PDB file of C-alpha atoms in Angstrom:
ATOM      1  CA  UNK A  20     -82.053  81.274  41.583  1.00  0.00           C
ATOM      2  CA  UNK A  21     -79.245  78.612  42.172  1.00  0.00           C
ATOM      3  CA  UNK A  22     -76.365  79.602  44.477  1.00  0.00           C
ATOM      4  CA  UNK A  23     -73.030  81.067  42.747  1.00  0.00           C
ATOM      5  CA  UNK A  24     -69.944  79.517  43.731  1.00  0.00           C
ATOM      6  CA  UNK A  25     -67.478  82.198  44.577  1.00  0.00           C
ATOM      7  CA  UNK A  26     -64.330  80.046  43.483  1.00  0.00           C
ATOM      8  CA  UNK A  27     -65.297  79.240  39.937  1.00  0.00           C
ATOM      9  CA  UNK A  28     -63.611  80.683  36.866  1.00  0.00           C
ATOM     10  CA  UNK A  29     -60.887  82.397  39.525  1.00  0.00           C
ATOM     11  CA  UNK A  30     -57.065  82.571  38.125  1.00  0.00           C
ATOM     12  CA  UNK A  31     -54.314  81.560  39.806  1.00  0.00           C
ATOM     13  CA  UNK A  32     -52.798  85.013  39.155  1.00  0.00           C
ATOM     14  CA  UNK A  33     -53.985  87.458  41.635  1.00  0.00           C
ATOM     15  CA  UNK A  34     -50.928  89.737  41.723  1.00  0.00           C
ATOM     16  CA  UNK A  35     -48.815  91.958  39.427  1.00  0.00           C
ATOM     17  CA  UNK A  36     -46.041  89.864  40.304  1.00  0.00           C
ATOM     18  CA  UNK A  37     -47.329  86.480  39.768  1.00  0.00           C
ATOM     19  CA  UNK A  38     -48.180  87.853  36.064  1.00  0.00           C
ATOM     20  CA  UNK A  39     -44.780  89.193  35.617  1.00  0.00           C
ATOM     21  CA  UNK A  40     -43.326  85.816  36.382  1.00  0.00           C
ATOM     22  CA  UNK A  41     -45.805  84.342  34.106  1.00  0.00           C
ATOM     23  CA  UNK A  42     -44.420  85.828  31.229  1.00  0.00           C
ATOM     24  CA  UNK A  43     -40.708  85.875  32.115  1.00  0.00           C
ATOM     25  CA  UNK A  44     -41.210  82.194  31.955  1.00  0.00           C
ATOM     26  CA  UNK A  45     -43.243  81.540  29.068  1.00  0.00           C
ATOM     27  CA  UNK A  46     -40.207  83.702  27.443  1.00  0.00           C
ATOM     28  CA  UNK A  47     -37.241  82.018  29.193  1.00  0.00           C
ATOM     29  CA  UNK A  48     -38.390  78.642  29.254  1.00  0.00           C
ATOM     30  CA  UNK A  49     -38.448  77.806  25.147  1.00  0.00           C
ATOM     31  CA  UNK A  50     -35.278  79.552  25.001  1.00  0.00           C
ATOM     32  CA  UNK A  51     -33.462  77.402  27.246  1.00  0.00           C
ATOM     33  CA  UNK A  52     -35.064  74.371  25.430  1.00  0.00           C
ATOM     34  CA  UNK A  53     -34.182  74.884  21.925  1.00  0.00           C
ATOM     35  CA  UNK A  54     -30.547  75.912  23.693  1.00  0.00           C
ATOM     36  CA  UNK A  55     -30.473  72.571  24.777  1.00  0.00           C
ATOM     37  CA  UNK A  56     -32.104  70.651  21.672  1.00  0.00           C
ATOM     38  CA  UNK A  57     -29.052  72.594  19.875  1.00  0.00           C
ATOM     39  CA  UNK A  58     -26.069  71.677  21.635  1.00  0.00           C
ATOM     40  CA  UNK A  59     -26.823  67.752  21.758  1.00  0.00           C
ATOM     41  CA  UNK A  60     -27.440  68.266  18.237  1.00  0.00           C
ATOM     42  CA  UNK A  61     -24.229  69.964  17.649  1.00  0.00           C
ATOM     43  CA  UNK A  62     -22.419  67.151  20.254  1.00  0.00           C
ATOM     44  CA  UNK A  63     -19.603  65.232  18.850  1.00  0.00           C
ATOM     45  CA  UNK A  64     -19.273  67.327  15.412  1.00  0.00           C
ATOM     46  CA  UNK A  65     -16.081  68.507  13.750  1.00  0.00           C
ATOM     47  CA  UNK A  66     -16.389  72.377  14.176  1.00  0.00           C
ATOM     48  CA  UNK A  67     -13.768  72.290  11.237  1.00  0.00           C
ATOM     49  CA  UNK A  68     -17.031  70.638   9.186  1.00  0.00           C
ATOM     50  CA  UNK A  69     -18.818  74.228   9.165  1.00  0.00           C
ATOM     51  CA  UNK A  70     -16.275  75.314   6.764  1.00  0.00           C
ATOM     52  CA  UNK A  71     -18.279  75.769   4.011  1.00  0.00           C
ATOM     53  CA  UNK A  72     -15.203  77.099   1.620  1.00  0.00           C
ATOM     54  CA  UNK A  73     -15.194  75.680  -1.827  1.00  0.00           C
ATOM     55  CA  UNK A  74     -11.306  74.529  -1.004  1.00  0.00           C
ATOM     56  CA  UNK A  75     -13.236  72.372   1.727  1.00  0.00           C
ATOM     57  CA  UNK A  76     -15.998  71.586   0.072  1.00  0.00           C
ATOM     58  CA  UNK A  77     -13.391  70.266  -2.626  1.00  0.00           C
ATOM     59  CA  UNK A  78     -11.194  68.533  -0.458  1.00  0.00           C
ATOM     60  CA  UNK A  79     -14.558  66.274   1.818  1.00  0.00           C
ATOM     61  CA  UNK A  80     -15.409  65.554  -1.485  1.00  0.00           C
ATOM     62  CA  UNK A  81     -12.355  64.073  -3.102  1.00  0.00           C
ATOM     63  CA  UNK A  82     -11.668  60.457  -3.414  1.00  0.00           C
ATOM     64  CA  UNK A  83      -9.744  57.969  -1.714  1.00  0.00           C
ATOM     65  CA  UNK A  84      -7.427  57.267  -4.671  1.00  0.00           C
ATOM     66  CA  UNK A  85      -6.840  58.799  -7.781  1.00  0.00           C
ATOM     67  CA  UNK A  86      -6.020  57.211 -10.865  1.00  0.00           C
ATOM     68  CA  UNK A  87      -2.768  58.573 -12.229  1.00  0.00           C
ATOM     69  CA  UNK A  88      -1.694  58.077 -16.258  1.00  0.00           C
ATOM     70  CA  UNK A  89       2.021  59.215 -16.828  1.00  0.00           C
ATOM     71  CA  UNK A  90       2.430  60.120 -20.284  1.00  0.00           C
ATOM     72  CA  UNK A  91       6.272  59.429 -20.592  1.00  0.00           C
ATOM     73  CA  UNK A  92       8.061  61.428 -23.374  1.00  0.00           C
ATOM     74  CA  UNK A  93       9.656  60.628 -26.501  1.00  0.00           C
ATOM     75  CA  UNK A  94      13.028  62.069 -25.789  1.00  0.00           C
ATOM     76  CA  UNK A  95      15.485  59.367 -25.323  1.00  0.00           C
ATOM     77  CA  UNK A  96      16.716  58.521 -21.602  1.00  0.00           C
ATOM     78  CA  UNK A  97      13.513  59.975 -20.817  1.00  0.00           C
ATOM     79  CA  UNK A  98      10.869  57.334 -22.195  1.00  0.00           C
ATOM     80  CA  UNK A  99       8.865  54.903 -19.711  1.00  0.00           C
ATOM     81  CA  UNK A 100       9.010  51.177 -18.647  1.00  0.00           C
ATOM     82  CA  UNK A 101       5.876  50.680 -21.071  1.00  0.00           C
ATOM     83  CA  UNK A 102       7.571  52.798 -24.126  1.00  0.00           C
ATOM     84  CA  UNK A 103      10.480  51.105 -24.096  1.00  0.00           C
ATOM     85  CA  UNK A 104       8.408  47.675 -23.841  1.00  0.00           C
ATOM     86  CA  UNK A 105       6.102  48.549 -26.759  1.00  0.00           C
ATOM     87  CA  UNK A 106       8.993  49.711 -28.680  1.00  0.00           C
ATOM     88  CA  UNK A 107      11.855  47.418 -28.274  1.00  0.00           C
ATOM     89  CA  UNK A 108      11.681  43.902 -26.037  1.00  0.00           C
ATOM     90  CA  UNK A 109       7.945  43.210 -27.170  1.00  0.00           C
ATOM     91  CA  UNK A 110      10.182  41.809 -30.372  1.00  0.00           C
ATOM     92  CA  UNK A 111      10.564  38.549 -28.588  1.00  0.00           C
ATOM     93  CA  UNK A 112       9.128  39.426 -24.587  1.00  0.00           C
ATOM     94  CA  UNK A 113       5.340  39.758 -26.213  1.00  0.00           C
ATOM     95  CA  UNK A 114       5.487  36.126 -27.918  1.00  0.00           C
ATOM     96  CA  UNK A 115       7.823  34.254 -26.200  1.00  0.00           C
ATOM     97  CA  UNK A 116      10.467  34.342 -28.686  1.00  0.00           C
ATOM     98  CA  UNK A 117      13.937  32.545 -28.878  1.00  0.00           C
ATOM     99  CA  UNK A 118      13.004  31.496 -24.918  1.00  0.00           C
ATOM    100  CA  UNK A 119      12.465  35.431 -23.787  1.00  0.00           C
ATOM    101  CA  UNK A 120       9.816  34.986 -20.881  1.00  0.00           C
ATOM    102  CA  UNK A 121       6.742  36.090 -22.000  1.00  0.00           C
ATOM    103  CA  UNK A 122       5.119  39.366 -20.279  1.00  0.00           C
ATOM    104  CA  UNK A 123       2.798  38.406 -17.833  1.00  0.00           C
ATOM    105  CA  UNK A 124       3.661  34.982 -17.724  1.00  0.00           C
ATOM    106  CA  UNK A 125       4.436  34.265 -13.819  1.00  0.00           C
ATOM    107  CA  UNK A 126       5.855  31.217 -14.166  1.00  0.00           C
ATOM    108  CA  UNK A 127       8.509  32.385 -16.054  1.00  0.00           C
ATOM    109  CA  UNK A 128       9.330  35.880 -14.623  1.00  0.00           C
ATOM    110  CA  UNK A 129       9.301  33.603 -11.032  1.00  0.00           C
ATOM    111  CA  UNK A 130      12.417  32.132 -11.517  1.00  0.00           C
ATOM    112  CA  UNK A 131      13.890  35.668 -12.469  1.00  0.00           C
ATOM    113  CA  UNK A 132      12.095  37.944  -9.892  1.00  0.00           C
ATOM    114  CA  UNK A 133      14.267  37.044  -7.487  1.00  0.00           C
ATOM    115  CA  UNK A 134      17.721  37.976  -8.568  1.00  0.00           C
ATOM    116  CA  UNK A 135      16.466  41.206  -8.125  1.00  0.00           C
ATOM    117  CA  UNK A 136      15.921  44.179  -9.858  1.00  0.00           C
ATOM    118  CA  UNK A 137      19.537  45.589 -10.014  1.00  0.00           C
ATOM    119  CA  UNK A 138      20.930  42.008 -11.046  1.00  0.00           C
ATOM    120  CA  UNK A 139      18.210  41.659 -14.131  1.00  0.00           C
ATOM    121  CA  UNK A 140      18.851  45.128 -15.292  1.00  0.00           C
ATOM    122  CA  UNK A 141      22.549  44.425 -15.634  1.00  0.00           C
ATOM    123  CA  UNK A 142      21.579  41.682 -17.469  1.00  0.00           C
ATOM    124  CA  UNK A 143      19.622  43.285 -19.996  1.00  0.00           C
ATOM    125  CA  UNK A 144      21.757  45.989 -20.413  1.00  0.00           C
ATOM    126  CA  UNK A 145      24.832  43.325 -20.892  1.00  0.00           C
ATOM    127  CA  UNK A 146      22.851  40.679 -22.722  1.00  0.00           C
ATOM    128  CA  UNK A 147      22.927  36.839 -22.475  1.00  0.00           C
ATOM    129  CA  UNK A 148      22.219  34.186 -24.605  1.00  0.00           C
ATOM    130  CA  UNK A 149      20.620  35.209 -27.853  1.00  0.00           C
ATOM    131  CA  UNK A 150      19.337  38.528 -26.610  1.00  0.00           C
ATOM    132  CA  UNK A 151      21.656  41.243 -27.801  1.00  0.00           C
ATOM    133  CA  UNK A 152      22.906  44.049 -25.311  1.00  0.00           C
ATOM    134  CA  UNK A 153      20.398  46.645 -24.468  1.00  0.00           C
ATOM    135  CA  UNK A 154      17.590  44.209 -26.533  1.00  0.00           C
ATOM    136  CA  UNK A 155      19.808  45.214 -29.609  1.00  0.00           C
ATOM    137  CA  UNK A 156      19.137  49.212 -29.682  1.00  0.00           C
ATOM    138  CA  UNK A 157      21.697  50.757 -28.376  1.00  0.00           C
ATOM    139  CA  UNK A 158      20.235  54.262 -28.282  1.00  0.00           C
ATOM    140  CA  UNK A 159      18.808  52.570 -24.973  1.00  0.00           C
ATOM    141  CA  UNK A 160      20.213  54.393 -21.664  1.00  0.00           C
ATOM    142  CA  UNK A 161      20.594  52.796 -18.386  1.00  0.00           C
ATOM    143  CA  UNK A 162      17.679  53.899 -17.151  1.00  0.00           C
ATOM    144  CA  UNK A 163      15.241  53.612 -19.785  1.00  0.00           C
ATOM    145  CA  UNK A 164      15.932  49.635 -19.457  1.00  0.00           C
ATOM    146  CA  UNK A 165      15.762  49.910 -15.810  1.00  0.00           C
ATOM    147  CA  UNK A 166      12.367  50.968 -16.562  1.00  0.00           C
ATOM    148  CA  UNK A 167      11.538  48.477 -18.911  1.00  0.00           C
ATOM    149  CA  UNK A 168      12.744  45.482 -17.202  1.00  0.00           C
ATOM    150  CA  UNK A 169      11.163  46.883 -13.925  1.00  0.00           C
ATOM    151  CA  UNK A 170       7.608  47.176 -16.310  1.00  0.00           C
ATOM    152  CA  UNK A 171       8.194  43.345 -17.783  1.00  0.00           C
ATOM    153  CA  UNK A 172       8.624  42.313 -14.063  1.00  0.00           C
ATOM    154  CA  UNK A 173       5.773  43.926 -12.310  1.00  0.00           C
ATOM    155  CA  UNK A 174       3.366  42.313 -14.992  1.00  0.00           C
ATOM    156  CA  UNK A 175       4.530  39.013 -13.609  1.00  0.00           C
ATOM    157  CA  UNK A 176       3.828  40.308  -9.701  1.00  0.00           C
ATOM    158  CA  UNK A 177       7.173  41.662  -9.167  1.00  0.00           C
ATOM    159  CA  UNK A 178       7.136  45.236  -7.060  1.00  0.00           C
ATOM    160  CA  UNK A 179      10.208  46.634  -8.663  1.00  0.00           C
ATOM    161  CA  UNK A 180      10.181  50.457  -8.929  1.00  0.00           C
ATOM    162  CA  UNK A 181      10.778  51.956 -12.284  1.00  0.00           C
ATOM    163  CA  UNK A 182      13.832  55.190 -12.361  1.00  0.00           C
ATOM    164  CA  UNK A 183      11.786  58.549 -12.309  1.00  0.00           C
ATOM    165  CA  UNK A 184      11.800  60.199 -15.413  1.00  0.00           C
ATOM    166  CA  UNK A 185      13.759  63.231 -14.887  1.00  0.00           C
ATOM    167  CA  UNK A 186      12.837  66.464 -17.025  1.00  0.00           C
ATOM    168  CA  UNK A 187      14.832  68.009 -18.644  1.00  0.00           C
ATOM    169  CA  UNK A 188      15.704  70.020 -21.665  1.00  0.00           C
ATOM    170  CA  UNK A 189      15.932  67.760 -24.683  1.00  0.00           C
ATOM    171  CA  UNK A 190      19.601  67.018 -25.932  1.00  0.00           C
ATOM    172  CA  UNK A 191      20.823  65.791 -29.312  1.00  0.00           C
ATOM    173  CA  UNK A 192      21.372  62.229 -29.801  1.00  0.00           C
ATOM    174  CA  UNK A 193      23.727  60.958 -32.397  1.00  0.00           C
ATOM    175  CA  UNK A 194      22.038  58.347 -35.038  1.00  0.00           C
ATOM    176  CA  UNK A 195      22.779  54.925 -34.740  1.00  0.00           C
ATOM    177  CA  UNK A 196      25.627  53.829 -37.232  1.00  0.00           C
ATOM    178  CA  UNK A 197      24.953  51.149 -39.357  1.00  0.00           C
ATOM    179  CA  UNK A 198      28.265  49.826 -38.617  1.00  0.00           C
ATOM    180  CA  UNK A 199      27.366  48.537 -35.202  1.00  0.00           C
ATOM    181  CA  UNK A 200      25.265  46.175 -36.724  1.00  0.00           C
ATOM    182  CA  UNK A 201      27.255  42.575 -37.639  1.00  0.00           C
ATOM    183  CA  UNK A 202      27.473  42.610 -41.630  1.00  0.00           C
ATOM    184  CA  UNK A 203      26.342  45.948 -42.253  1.00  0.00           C
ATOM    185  CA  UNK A 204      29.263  47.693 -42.360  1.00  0.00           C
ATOM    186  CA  UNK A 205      29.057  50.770 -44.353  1.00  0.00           C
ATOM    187  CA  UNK A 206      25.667  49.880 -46.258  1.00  0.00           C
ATOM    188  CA  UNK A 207      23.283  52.148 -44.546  1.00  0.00           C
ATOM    189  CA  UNK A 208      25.676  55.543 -44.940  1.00  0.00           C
ATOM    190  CA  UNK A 209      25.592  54.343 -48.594  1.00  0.00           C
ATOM    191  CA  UNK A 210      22.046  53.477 -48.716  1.00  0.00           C
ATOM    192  CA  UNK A 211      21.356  57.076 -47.514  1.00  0.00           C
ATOM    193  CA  UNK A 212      23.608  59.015 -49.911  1.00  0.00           C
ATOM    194  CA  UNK A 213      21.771  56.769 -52.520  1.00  0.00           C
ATOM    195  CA  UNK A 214      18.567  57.847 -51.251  1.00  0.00           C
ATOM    196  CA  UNK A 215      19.207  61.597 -50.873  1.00  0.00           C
ATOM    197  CA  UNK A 216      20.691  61.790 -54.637  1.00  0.00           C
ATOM    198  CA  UNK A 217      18.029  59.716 -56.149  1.00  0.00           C
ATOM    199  CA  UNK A 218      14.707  59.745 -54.501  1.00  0.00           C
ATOM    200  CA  UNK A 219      12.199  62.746 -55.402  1.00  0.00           C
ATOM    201  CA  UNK A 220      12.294  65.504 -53.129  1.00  0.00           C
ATOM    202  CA  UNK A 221       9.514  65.335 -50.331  1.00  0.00           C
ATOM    203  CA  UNK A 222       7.196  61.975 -49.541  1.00  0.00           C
ATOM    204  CA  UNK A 223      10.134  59.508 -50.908  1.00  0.00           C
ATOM    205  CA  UNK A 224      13.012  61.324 -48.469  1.00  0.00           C
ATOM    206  CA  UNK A 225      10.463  61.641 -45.335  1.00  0.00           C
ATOM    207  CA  UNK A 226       9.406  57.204 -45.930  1.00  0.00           C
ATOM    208  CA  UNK A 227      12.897  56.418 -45.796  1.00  0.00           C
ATOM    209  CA  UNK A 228      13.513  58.261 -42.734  1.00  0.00           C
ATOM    210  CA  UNK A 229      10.687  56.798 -41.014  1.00  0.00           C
ATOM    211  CA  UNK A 230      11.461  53.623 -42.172  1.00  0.00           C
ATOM    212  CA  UNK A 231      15.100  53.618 -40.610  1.00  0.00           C
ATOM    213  CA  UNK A 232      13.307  55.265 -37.145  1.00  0.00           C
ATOM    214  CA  UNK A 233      11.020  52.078 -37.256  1.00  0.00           C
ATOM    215  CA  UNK A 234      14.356  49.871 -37.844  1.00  0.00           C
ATOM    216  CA  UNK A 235      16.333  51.251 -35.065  1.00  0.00           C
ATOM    217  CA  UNK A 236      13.700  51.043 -32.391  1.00  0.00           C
ATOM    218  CA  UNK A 237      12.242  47.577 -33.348  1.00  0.00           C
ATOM    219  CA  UNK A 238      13.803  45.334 -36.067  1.00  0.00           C
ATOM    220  CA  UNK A 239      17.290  46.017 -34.929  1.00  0.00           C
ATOM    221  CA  UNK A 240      16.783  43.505 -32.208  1.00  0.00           C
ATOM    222  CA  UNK A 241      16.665  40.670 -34.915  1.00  0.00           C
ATOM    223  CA  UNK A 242      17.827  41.832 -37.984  1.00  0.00           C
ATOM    224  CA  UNK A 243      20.736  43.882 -36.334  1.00  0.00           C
ATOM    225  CA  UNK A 244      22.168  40.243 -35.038  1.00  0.00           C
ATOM    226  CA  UNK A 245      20.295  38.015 -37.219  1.00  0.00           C
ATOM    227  CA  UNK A 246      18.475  36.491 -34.389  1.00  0.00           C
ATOM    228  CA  UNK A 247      16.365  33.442 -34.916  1.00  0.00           C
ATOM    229  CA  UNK A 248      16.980  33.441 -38.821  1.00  0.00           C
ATOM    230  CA  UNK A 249      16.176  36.934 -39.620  1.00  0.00           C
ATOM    231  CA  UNK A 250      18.076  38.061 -42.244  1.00  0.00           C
ATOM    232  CA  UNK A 251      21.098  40.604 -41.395  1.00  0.00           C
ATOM    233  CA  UNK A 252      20.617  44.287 -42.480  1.00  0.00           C
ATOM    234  CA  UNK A 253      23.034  44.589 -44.861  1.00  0.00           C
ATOM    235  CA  UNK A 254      23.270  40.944 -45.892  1.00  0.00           C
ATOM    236  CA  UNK A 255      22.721  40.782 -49.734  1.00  0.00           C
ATOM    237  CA  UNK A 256      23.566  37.027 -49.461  1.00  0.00           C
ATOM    238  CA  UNK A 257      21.148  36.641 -47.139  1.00  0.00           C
ATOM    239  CA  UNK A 258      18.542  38.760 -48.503  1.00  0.00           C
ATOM    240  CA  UNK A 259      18.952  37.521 -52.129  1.00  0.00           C
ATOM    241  CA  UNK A 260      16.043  35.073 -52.134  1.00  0.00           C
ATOM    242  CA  UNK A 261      13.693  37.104 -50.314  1.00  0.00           C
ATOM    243  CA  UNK A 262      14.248  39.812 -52.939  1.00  0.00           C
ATOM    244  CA  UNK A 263      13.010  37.544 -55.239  1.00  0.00           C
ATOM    245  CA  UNK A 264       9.392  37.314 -53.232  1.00  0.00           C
ATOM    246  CA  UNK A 265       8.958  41.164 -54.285  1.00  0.00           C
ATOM    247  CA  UNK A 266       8.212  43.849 -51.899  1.00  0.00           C
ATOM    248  CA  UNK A 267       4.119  43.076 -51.640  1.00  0.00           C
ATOM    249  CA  UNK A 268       5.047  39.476 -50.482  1.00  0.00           C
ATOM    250  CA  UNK A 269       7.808  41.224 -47.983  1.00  0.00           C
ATOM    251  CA  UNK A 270       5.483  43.872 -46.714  1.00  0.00           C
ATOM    252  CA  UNK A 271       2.300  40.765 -46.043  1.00  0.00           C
ATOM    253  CA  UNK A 272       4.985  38.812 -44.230  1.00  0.00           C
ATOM    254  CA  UNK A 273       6.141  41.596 -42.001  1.00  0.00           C
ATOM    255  CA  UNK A 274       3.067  42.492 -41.115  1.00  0.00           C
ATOM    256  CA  UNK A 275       1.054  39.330 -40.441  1.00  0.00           C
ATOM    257  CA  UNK A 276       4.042  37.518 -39.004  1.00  0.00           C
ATOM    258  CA  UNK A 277       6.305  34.753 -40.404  1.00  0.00           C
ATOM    259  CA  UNK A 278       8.420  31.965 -38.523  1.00  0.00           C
ATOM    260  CA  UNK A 279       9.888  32.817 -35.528  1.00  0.00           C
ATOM    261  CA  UNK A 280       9.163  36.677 -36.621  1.00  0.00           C
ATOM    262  CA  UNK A 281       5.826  38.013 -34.714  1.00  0.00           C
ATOM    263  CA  UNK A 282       3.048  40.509 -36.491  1.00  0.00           C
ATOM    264  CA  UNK A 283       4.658  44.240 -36.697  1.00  0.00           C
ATOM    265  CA  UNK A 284       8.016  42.943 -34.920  1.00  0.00           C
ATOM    266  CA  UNK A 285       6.214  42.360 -31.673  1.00  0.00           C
ATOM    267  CA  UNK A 286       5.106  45.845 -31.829  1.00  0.00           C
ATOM    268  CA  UNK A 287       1.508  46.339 -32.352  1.00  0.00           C
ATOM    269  CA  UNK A 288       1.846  49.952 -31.936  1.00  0.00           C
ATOM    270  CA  UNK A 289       3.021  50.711 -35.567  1.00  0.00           C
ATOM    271  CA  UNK A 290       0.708  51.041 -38.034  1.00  0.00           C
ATOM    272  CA  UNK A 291       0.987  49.432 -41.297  1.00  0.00           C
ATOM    273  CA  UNK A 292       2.559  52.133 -43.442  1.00  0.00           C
ATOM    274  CA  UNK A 293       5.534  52.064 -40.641  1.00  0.00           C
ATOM    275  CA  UNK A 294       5.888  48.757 -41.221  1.00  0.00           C
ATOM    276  CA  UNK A 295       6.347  48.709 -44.788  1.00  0.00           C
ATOM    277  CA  UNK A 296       8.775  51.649 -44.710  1.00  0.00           C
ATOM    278  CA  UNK A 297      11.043  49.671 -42.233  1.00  0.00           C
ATOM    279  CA  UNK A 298      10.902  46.943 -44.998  1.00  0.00           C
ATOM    280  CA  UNK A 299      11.845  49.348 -47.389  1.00  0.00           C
ATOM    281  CA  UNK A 300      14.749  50.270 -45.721  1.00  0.00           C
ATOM    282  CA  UNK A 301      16.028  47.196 -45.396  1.00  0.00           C
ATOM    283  CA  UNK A 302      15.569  46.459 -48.474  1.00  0.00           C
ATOM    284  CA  UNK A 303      17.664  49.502 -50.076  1.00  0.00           C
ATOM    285  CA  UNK A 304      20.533  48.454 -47.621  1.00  0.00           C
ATOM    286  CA  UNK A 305      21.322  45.470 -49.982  1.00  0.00           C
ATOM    287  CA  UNK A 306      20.305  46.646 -53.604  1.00  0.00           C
TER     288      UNK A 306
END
């Protein structure tokens, strides 16, 4: 029978206290570990991160930059740059007309940039050359062509800041007289009593209105003055031959464009129907 060495298969432990430490450590020692593993883990992190709120949430995940689309109002004094534009100086600013510099072209707005926002606004509101005061509708305020001529400009590169729109409870605005306009004199009060006696009750009434609405906010810049050969409001003389045409030819012409005259007025906005009902109107201020 071989020998039996005494030492084999022994354990280290050979107390109760050995053992004790034994298992304190195998406790301890993971513990302080994972600790550790935690804290560089957790190193260098926003504790205001954790907030797991759905206002935080909302505001880690909202953009840079927000896109923001002011809808303007159609109150007068309280319209935008862009109304104003779409309504009014795109007459002659959207073509180019009787020398107006064209939006967006930077060649042209260059020259005019510079004099400054203040100085160009006067101007506008003032007028020069052939461009009437106010782009020929008075109803304009201050403002509103501050706006405008700030929007023309800032197509061209300019950095002018457009007047806030300020909100307010809407006010009555008196009409526009047809006297302010050169050679109309009296013709559109009588051109209304005409209407209001005559027409049918209803569809008739509600076109003519519309039609004078689509006047004073875009063909009174050259029909009010009789800009570039458009024919005065008011003008029989004037409007004599085109009579003749008949209203079809008179509608095709203000719509499509004629001469110096651009598609709609300049104002792409208005549908066709407006467009013929602003004929109209002019029209019954000389029969």
């Amino acid at each position: 029978m071989s020998e039996h060495d005494p030492h084999e298969h022994t354990s280290f432990i050979k107390t109760p206290k050995q053992l004790l430490v034994v298992v304190v450590l195998a406790f301890v020692v993971p513990i302080v570990l994972i600790a550790m593993l935690a804290s560089l883990a957790s190193r260098g992190v926003d504790p205001s991160a954790q907030v797991t709120s759905d206002e935080a949430i909302a505001k880690r995940l909202k953009p840079v930059g927000q896109v923001v689309v002011a809808e303007g109002s159609d109150v007068p004094g309280q319209r935008t740059g862009k109304q104003i534009v779409e309504a009014v100086c795109s007459a002659c600013h959207a073509t180019g007309a009787l020398n107006a510099p064209k939006i967006g072209d930077k060649a042209a707005w260059g020259k005019l940039i510079p004099e400054g926002h203040a100085h160009l606004t006067e101007t506008a509101i003032k007028g020069i050359r052939q461009m009437p005061p106010r782009g020929g509708s008075p109803d304009l305020s201050d403002a509103e062509v501050a706006r405008a001529v700030a929007f023309m400009a800032n197509q061209a590169g300019a950095n002018f800041k457009e007047p806030p729109v300020q909100a307010s409870a809407p006010t009555q605005v008196a009409a526009v007289s047809g006297a302010a306009l050169p050679g109309a004199a009296a013709a559109p009060a009588a051109a209304a009593a005409g209407a209001t006696s005559g027409a049918p009750a209803g569809g008739a009434r509600a076109g003519a209105a519309n039609g004078k609405t689509v006047f004073d906010q875009t063909c009174v810049v050259c029909h009010g003055a009789g800009i570039a050969g458009a024919p005065k409001a008011g003008d029989k003389e004037a409007w004599a031959p085109r009579l003749k045409q008949g209203a079809d030819t008179l509608h095709q012409s203000a719509l499509k464009g004629k001469g110096a005259m651009p598609a709609k007025g300049g104002n792409a906005s208005l549908t066709d129907a407006d467009v013929n009902a602003a004929v109209d109107y002019m029209v019954g201020l000389v029969k």
